[in-house]
Short mmCIF file of C-alpha atoms in Angstrom, two decimals:
data_model
loop_
_atom_site.label_atom_id
_atom_site.label_comp_id
_atom_site.label_asym_id
_atom_site.label_seq_id
_atom_site.Cartn_x
_atom_site.Cartn_y
_atom_site.Cartn_z
CA UNK A 780 11.63 -46.36 96.44
CA UNK A 781 12.01 -48.09 99.97
CA UNK A 782 13.58 -51.11 100.60
CA UNK A 783 10.41 -53.09 101.06
CA UNK A 784 9.61 -52.33 97.65
CA UNK A 785 12.87 -52.84 96.06
CA UNK A 786 13.02 -56.43 97.70
CA UNK A 787 9.57 -57.00 96.26
CA UNK A 788 10.71 -56.13 92.60
CA UNK A 789 13.63 -58.38 93.33
CA UNK A 790 11.79 -61.10 94.78
CA UNK A 791 14.73 -61.28 97.35
CA UNK A 792 14.06 -60.63 101.43
CA UNK A 793 14.94 -57.59 102.90
CA UNK A 794 17.40 -58.80 105.02
CA UNK A 795 19.43 -60.05 101.92
CA UNK A 796 18.88 -56.83 99.92
CA UNK A 797 20.10 -54.86 103.02
CA UNK A 798 23.18 -57.33 103.32
CA UNK A 799 24.11 -57.07 99.45
CA UNK A 800 23.87 -53.19 99.72
CA UNK A 801 26.03 -53.11 102.85
CA UNK A 802 28.59 -55.38 101.20
CA UNK A 803 28.16 -58.33 103.50
CA UNK A 804 30.43 -61.33 102.18
CA UNK A 805 27.72 -64.24 102.64
CA UNK A 806 25.71 -62.39 99.86
CA UNK A 807 26.95 -63.89 96.61
CA UNK A 808 28.91 -61.67 94.15
CA UNK A 809 25.97 -61.93 91.31
CA UNK A 810 23.19 -61.00 93.78
CA UNK A 811 25.06 -57.99 95.22
CA UNK A 812 25.67 -56.71 91.64
CA UNK A 813 22.07 -57.44 90.85
CA UNK A 814 21.19 -55.55 94.02
CA UNK A 815 23.48 -52.63 93.61
CA UNK A 816 22.44 -52.04 89.85
CA UNK A 817 18.66 -52.27 90.62
CA UNK A 818 18.96 -49.81 93.71
CA UNK A 819 20.98 -47.17 91.24
CA UNK A 820 18.33 -47.86 88.25
CA UNK A 821 15.27 -47.32 90.55
CA UNK A 822 16.77 -44.43 92.71
CA UNK A 823 16.75 -46.40 95.87
CA UNK A 824 18.32 -44.50 98.90
CA UNK A 825 19.02 -46.36 102.27
CA UNK A 826 18.46 -44.18 105.38
CA UNK A 827 22.34 -43.85 106.35
CA UNK A 828 21.34 -43.42 110.23
CA UNK A 829 19.63 -46.85 110.13
CA UNK A 830 22.51 -48.37 107.82
CA UNK A 831 25.62 -47.33 110.42
CA UNK A 832 23.26 -48.74 113.31
CA UNK A 833 22.82 -52.16 111.31
CA UNK A 834 26.20 -52.18 110.22
CA UNK A 835 28.44 -50.94 112.90
CA UNK A 836 30.09 -48.97 110.30
CA UNK A 837 30.67 -45.19 109.47
CA UNK A 838 30.00 -45.72 105.73
CA UNK A 839 33.08 -43.64 104.85
CA UNK A 840 36.42 -44.12 103.46
CA UNK A 841 39.32 -41.84 104.15
CA UNK A 842 42.48 -40.22 103.19
CA UNK A 843 45.01 -38.12 104.64
CA UNK A 844 45.72 -35.21 102.63
CA UNK A 845 49.23 -33.77 102.93
CA UNK A 846 49.28 -29.96 103.38
CA UNK A 847 51.83 -27.48 104.06
CA UNK A 848 54.10 -24.64 102.86
CA UNK A 849 56.33 -27.06 100.56
CA UNK A 850 53.17 -29.18 99.29
CA UNK A 851 51.60 -28.61 95.89
CA UNK A 852 48.28 -29.84 94.95
CA UNK A 853 48.88 -32.47 92.63
CA UNK A 854 46.98 -32.87 89.46
CA UNK A 855 47.28 -36.22 89.25
CA UNK A 856 45.45 -36.73 92.78
CA UNK A 857 42.47 -34.48 91.15
CA UNK A 858 42.19 -37.11 88.40
CA UNK A 859 42.21 -39.75 90.66
CA UNK A 860 40.04 -38.58 92.95
CA UNK A 861 37.41 -38.20 90.35
CA UNK A 862 37.66 -42.09 89.32
CA UNK A 863 37.48 -42.92 93.46
CA UNK A 864 34.53 -40.50 93.86
CA UNK A 865 32.64 -41.89 90.96
CA UNK A 866 32.76 -45.23 92.18
CA UNK A 867 32.17 -44.41 95.82
CA UNK A 868 28.75 -42.89 94.54
CA UNK A 869 27.90 -46.41 93.19
CA UNK A 870 28.71 -48.04 96.41
CA UNK A 871 27.15 -45.19 98.21
CA UNK A 872 30.20 -44.57 100.91
CA UNK A 873 31.41 -41.13 101.57
CA UNK A 874 34.84 -39.80 101.21
CA UNK A 875 36.61 -38.16 104.28
CA UNK A 876 39.87 -36.03 103.71
CA UNK A 877 41.88 -35.38 107.01
CA UNK A 878 44.52 -32.85 106.29
CA UNK A 879 47.79 -32.97 107.86
CA UNK A 880 51.24 -31.76 107.36
CA UNK A 881 54.16 -34.63 106.94
CA UNK A 882 55.38 -34.29 110.33
CA UNK A 883 52.01 -35.17 112.08
CA UNK A 884 50.63 -37.53 109.68
CA UNK A 885 51.13 -40.55 112.05
CA UNK A 886 48.96 -38.50 114.44
CA UNK A 887 46.11 -38.05 111.82
CA UNK A 888 46.34 -41.81 111.43
CA UNK A 889 45.71 -42.44 115.11
CA UNK A 890 42.97 -39.87 115.67
CA UNK A 891 41.05 -41.76 112.58
CA UNK A 892 41.52 -45.09 114.55
CA UNK A 893 40.43 -43.52 117.95
CA UNK A 894 37.09 -41.84 116.31
CA UNK A 895 36.19 -44.70 114.04
CA UNK A 896 35.33 -41.64 111.54
CA UNK A 897 35.85 -44.40 108.65
CA UNK A 898 35.83 -47.81 107.87
CA UNK A 899 39.03 -47.79 106.22
CA UNK A 900 41.69 -45.68 104.34
CA UNK A 901 43.96 -45.68 101.29
CA UNK A 902 47.29 -44.64 101.25
CA UNK A 903 49.30 -43.02 98.33
CA UNK A 904 52.43 -41.37 97.26
CA UNK A 905 54.38 -44.80 98.74
CA UNK A 906 57.79 -44.03 100.01
CA UNK A 907 60.84 -46.61 99.61
CA UNK A 908 60.27 -47.55 103.45
CA UNK A 909 56.87 -46.39 104.26
CA UNK A 910 56.04 -46.72 107.85
CA UNK A 911 52.53 -46.11 107.25
CA UNK A 912 52.01 -49.93 106.42
CA UNK A 913 53.19 -50.99 109.96
CA UNK A 914 51.16 -48.32 111.22
CA UNK A 915 48.02 -49.00 109.69
CA UNK A 916 48.51 -52.86 110.74
CA UNK A 917 49.13 -51.78 114.33
CA UNK A 918 46.08 -49.67 114.72
CA UNK A 919 43.57 -52.08 113.02
CA UNK A 920 42.60 -49.70 110.24
CA UNK A 921 41.69 -51.77 106.93
CA UNK A 922 43.70 -49.96 104.12
CA UNK A 923 44.75 -50.11 100.58
CA UNK A 924 47.86 -48.81 99.19
CA UNK A 925 47.96 -46.83 95.62
CA UNK A 926 51.42 -47.98 94.90
CA UNK A 927 53.99 -49.89 96.47
CA UNK A 928 56.71 -49.29 98.89
CA UNK A 929 60.13 -51.29 98.65
CA UNK A 930 60.13 -52.13 101.77
CA UNK A 931 57.74 -53.87 103.06
CA UNK A 932 57.43 -55.56 99.86
CA UNK A 933 54.94 -58.11 100.75
CA UNK A 934 51.87 -58.61 103.20
CA UNK A 935 49.77 -55.72 102.53
CA UNK A 936 47.33 -55.13 99.33
CA UNK A 937 47.88 -52.31 96.65
CA UNK A 938 47.15 -51.30 93.18
CA UNK A 939 50.20 -50.34 91.10
CA UNK A 940 51.01 -50.10 87.43
CA UNK A 941 54.16 -51.49 86.35
CA UNK A 942 56.43 -48.66 86.54
CA UNK A 943 59.83 -50.45 85.97
CA UNK A 944 57.91 -52.09 82.60
CA UNK A 945 56.93 -49.08 81.44
CA UNK A 946 60.14 -47.28 81.44
CA UNK A 947 61.91 -50.05 80.08
CA UNK A 948 59.64 -50.23 77.19
CA UNK A 949 60.16 -46.41 76.54
CA UNK A 950 63.71 -46.48 77.00
CA UNK A 951 63.98 -49.36 74.76
CA UNK A 952 62.17 -47.67 71.99
CA UNK A 953 65.17 -44.91 72.29
CA UNK A 954 67.82 -47.45 72.08
CA UNK A 955 66.20 -49.00 69.39
CA UNK A 956 66.17 -45.84 67.34
CA UNK A 957 69.77 -45.23 67.70
CA UNK A 958 70.14 -43.03 70.85
CA UNK A 959 72.99 -43.98 72.93
CA UNK A 960 73.11 -40.34 74.99
CA UNK A 961 69.81 -40.78 77.01
CA UNK A 962 68.86 -38.43 80.06
CA UNK A 963 65.95 -39.27 82.28
CA UNK A 964 64.01 -36.47 83.98
CA UNK A 965 62.63 -38.57 86.95
CA UNK A 966 60.42 -37.78 89.96
CA UNK A 967 61.50 -37.51 93.69
CA UNK A 968 63.52 -40.81 94.17
CA UNK A 969 62.25 -40.85 98.05
CA UNK A 970 59.22 -42.56 96.44
CA UNK A 971 59.33 -45.96 95.50
CA UNK A 972 57.60 -45.27 91.81
CA UNK A 973 60.97 -43.38 90.91
CA UNK A 974 63.36 -46.10 92.12
CA UNK A 975 61.12 -48.67 89.81
CA UNK A 976 61.25 -46.32 86.77
CA UNK A 977 65.18 -45.59 86.93
CA UNK A 978 65.43 -49.46 87.59
CA UNK A 979 63.58 -49.65 84.09
CA UNK A 980 65.79 -47.42 82.33
CA UNK A 981 68.68 -48.96 83.62
CA UNK A 982 67.49 -52.46 82.74
CA UNK A 983 67.05 -51.52 79.14
CA UNK A 984 70.58 -49.88 78.77
CA UNK A 985 72.22 -52.71 80.13
CA UNK A 986 70.51 -55.12 77.50
CA UNK A 987 71.84 -52.75 74.74
CA UNK A 988 75.28 -52.58 76.27
CA UNK A 989 75.24 -48.70 77.04
CA UNK A 990 76.87 -47.91 80.15
CA UNK A 991 74.85 -46.82 83.11
CA UNK A 992 76.90 -43.92 83.96
CA UNK A 993 76.30 -42.35 80.48
CA UNK A 994 72.89 -41.95 81.58
CA UNK A 995 72.07 -38.23 82.54
CA UNK A 996 69.54 -38.80 85.40
CA UNK A 997 68.14 -35.67 87.23
CA UNK A 998 65.49 -36.31 90.11
CA UNK A 999 63.08 -33.61 91.08
CA UNK A 1000 59.23 -32.68 91.92
CA UNK A 1001 57.37 -33.18 88.77
CA UNK A 1002 56.35 -29.59 87.62
CA UNK A 1003 56.64 -27.57 84.82
CA UNK A 1004 59.15 -25.21 86.22
CA UNK A 1005 61.69 -27.98 87.15
CA UNK A 1006 61.28 -29.55 83.51
CA UNK A 1007 62.15 -26.10 82.31
CA UNK A 1008 65.11 -25.55 84.44
CA UNK A 1009 66.67 -29.32 83.75
CA UNK A 1010 66.00 -28.79 80.25
CA UNK A 1011 68.24 -25.77 80.26
CA UNK A 1012 70.92 -27.62 81.94
CA UNK A 1013 70.80 -30.41 79.50
CA UNK A 1014 70.96 -28.39 76.25
CA UNK A 1015 72.12 -24.97 76.88
CA UNK A 1016 74.70 -25.37 79.83
CA UNK A 1017 76.24 -28.57 78.41
CA UNK A 1018 79.14 -29.24 75.94
CA UNK A 1019 77.28 -30.41 72.32
CA UNK A 1020 79.16 -33.72 72.42
CA UNK A 1021 77.48 -34.38 76.10
CA UNK A 1022 73.86 -33.22 75.19
CA UNK A 1023 71.37 -36.30 75.07
CA UNK A 1024 69.55 -37.21 71.95
CA UNK A 1025 66.95 -38.92 73.64
CA UNK A 1026 64.77 -37.79 76.69
CA UNK A 1027 62.61 -39.60 79.09
CA UNK A 1028 60.41 -37.78 81.27
CA UNK A 1029 58.54 -38.63 84.40
CA UNK A 1030 55.32 -36.52 83.93
CA UNK A 1031 53.45 -34.44 81.42
CA UNK A 1032 53.79 -31.50 83.55
CA UNK A 1033 57.56 -31.86 83.58
CA UNK A 1034 57.51 -31.90 79.80
CA UNK A 1035 55.53 -28.93 79.17
CA UNK A 1036 58.78 -26.93 80.89
CA UNK A 1037 60.93 -28.65 79.03
CA UNK A 1038 59.08 -28.36 75.52
CA UNK A 1039 59.01 -24.44 76.45
CA UNK A 1040 63.07 -24.74 76.94
CA UNK A 1041 63.32 -26.59 73.66
CA UNK A 1042 61.02 -23.70 71.69
CA UNK A 1043 63.53 -21.03 73.35
CA UNK A 1044 66.53 -22.75 72.44
CA UNK A 1045 65.31 -23.45 68.84
CA UNK A 1046 65.46 -27.30 69.24
CA UNK A 1047 62.87 -29.42 67.19
CA UNK A 1048 61.34 -32.93 67.98
CA UNK A 1049 62.38 -35.03 66.90
CA UNK A 1050 64.74 -33.70 64.36
CA UNK A 1051 67.28 -32.44 67.41
CA UNK A 1052 65.92 -34.54 70.37
CA UNK A 1053 63.43 -37.34 70.71
CA UNK A 1054 61.29 -37.18 74.10
CA UNK A 1055 58.90 -39.59 75.70
CA UNK A 1056 56.84 -38.96 78.26
CA UNK A 1057 54.59 -40.52 81.41
CA UNK A 1058 50.87 -39.83 82.00
CA UNK A 1059 48.87 -39.67 79.02
CA UNK A 1060 45.66 -39.03 80.85
CA UNK A 1061 44.61 -35.62 81.41
CA UNK A 1062 41.59 -34.09 79.60
CA UNK A 1063 43.12 -30.65 79.92
CA UNK A 1064 46.74 -31.78 78.79
CA UNK A 1065 46.76 -33.92 75.79
CA UNK A 1066 49.94 -35.02 73.88
CA UNK A 1067 48.17 -34.39 70.89
CA UNK A 1068 47.78 -30.75 71.73
CA UNK A 1069 51.46 -30.01 71.63
CA UNK A 1070 53.08 -28.37 68.55
CA UNK A 1071 54.81 -31.92 68.04
CA UNK A 1072 52.37 -34.74 69.35
CA UNK A 1073 54.38 -36.75 72.15
CA UNK A 1074 55.09 -40.50 72.36
CA UNK A 1075 53.77 -41.37 75.61
CA UNK A 1076 53.14 -44.27 78.31
CA UNK A 1077 49.66 -44.14 79.50
CA UNK A 1078 47.80 -45.86 82.54
CA UNK A 1079 44.38 -44.51 83.42
CA UNK A 1080 44.83 -42.70 87.03
CA UNK A 1081 40.81 -42.18 87.03
CA UNK A 1082 40.45 -46.04 86.45
CA UNK A 1083 43.08 -46.45 89.48
CA UNK A 1084 40.84 -44.38 91.50
CA UNK A 1085 37.68 -46.27 90.87
CA UNK A 1086 39.76 -49.58 91.45
CA UNK A 1087 41.06 -48.43 94.62
CA UNK A 1088 37.57 -47.45 96.04
CA UNK A 1089 36.07 -50.81 94.97
CA UNK A 1090 38.80 -52.80 96.64
CA UNK A 1091 38.50 -51.10 99.71
CA UNK A 1092 34.91 -51.43 100.07
CA UNK A 1093 35.42 -55.05 99.47
CA UNK A 1094 38.28 -55.28 101.97
CA UNK A 1095 36.04 -53.53 104.61
CA UNK A 1096 33.05 -55.73 104.16
CA UNK A 1097 35.02 -58.97 104.37
CA UNK A 1098 34.71 -59.68 100.67
CA UNK A 1099 38.52 -59.65 100.11
CA UNK A 1100 40.33 -61.55 102.64
CA UNK A 1101 43.55 -61.64 101.32
CA UNK A 1102 46.50 -58.98 100.72
CA UNK A 1103 46.24 -59.02 96.95
CA UNK A 1104 48.86 -57.21 95.21
CA UNK A 1105 47.79 -55.86 91.85
CA UNK A 1106 50.05 -54.62 89.09
CA UNK A 1107 48.78 -52.99 86.00
CA UNK A 1108 50.32 -52.95 82.60
CA UNK A 1109 51.10 -49.68 81.03
CA UNK A 1110 50.86 -48.77 77.42
CA UNK A 1111 53.43 -47.11 75.08
CA UNK A 1112 52.08 -44.84 72.52
CA UNK A 1113 54.25 -43.80 69.91
CA UNK A 1114 53.75 -40.60 68.19
CA UNK A 1115 55.71 -38.02 66.33
CA UNK A 1116 57.86 -36.70 69.22
CA UNK A 1117 60.35 -39.81 68.94
CA UNK A 1118 62.45 -40.32 65.75
CA UNK A 1119 66.01 -41.95 64.88
CA UNK A 1120 69.19 -40.22 66.38
CA UNK A 1121 70.18 -37.33 64.76
CA UNK A 1122 73.31 -37.29 62.27
CA UNK A 1123 73.92 -33.68 62.56
CA UNK A 1124 73.91 -31.70 65.62
CA UNK A 1125 72.91 -28.19 65.24
CA UNK A 1126 73.84 -25.51 67.46
CA UNK A 1127 71.16 -24.39 70.21
CA UNK A 1128 70.49 -20.62 70.44
CA UNK A 1129 72.29 -18.28 72.64
CA UNK A 1130 71.62 -18.09 76.21
CA UNK A 1131 67.93 -18.09 77.02
CA UNK A 1132 66.23 -15.52 79.18
CA UNK A 1133 65.44 -16.88 82.89
CA UNK A 1134 61.82 -17.36 83.76
CA UNK A 1135 60.30 -14.43 85.38
CA UNK A 1136 59.69 -14.88 89.19
#
């Protein structure tokens, strides 16, 4: 189906249909949705070169992908990219990845701006004092942040989850169950999400009158090996009276390593230790698949990817003109890994074997 046929089918002018497909703000949202749905239903594919000439746009959104020896491919990114790609297909925009080391990140953004290879970019892994926000404004690149920085706090658009609220509710559940010796295995506190989560845990502890200095807080990259190592430190290498009875974990991948340590040490959930983890969203790592189903906090990363794409396209086309800051609530799903504080502390098994290199 060509543009003329699609226009006749919808009883709209070819100009209106073209403008709706290309995101012009003067087309109403109702008309734009009607045109997009009809185009997808009838297999209409606009000529990309003609569209670029007509609109002056690249028809692409970009992301600077961190690479290097010390950078791991984050499984969260793969799930996020799936949602982003699904919506990009609907909006008929391409995705462009620009690899760059952390040290040359700003250079990559400058190159993107100079080449006009994309119409806008999204930022992720927001740091506490994120210099990229000011750089995007200086370069004039339309952008949207996935997450938010501590500084600056205002003046830019983002989509984030309520990290503080999520971990406040998780810590509150453990405190309601009688736990007073808590451990929190956090992500890297150079990133704002980790700071927000720690704030939530501490706010819940203050509410219940539990001294903040009693919290055993560990900050590390969120992976299985760090989870295993920290759990061994908390339970094998700590005096029984100081071992936590309730643990909060920032990631399912960290928790995977922690559960491996629990199994080696003969600790049972929730009889010996209760645990709550984040990111109940991966199709290949489900909380119900563990020997004891895990209590989790949940917010869809895939849905966030779709929302980032939707809003970024609207920002590029002028439909969204204000720096809207969108914060999603997070669900707490209670399963079998949490229970009342144990009244009898069983000894852990002897020194466990260190993991193979």
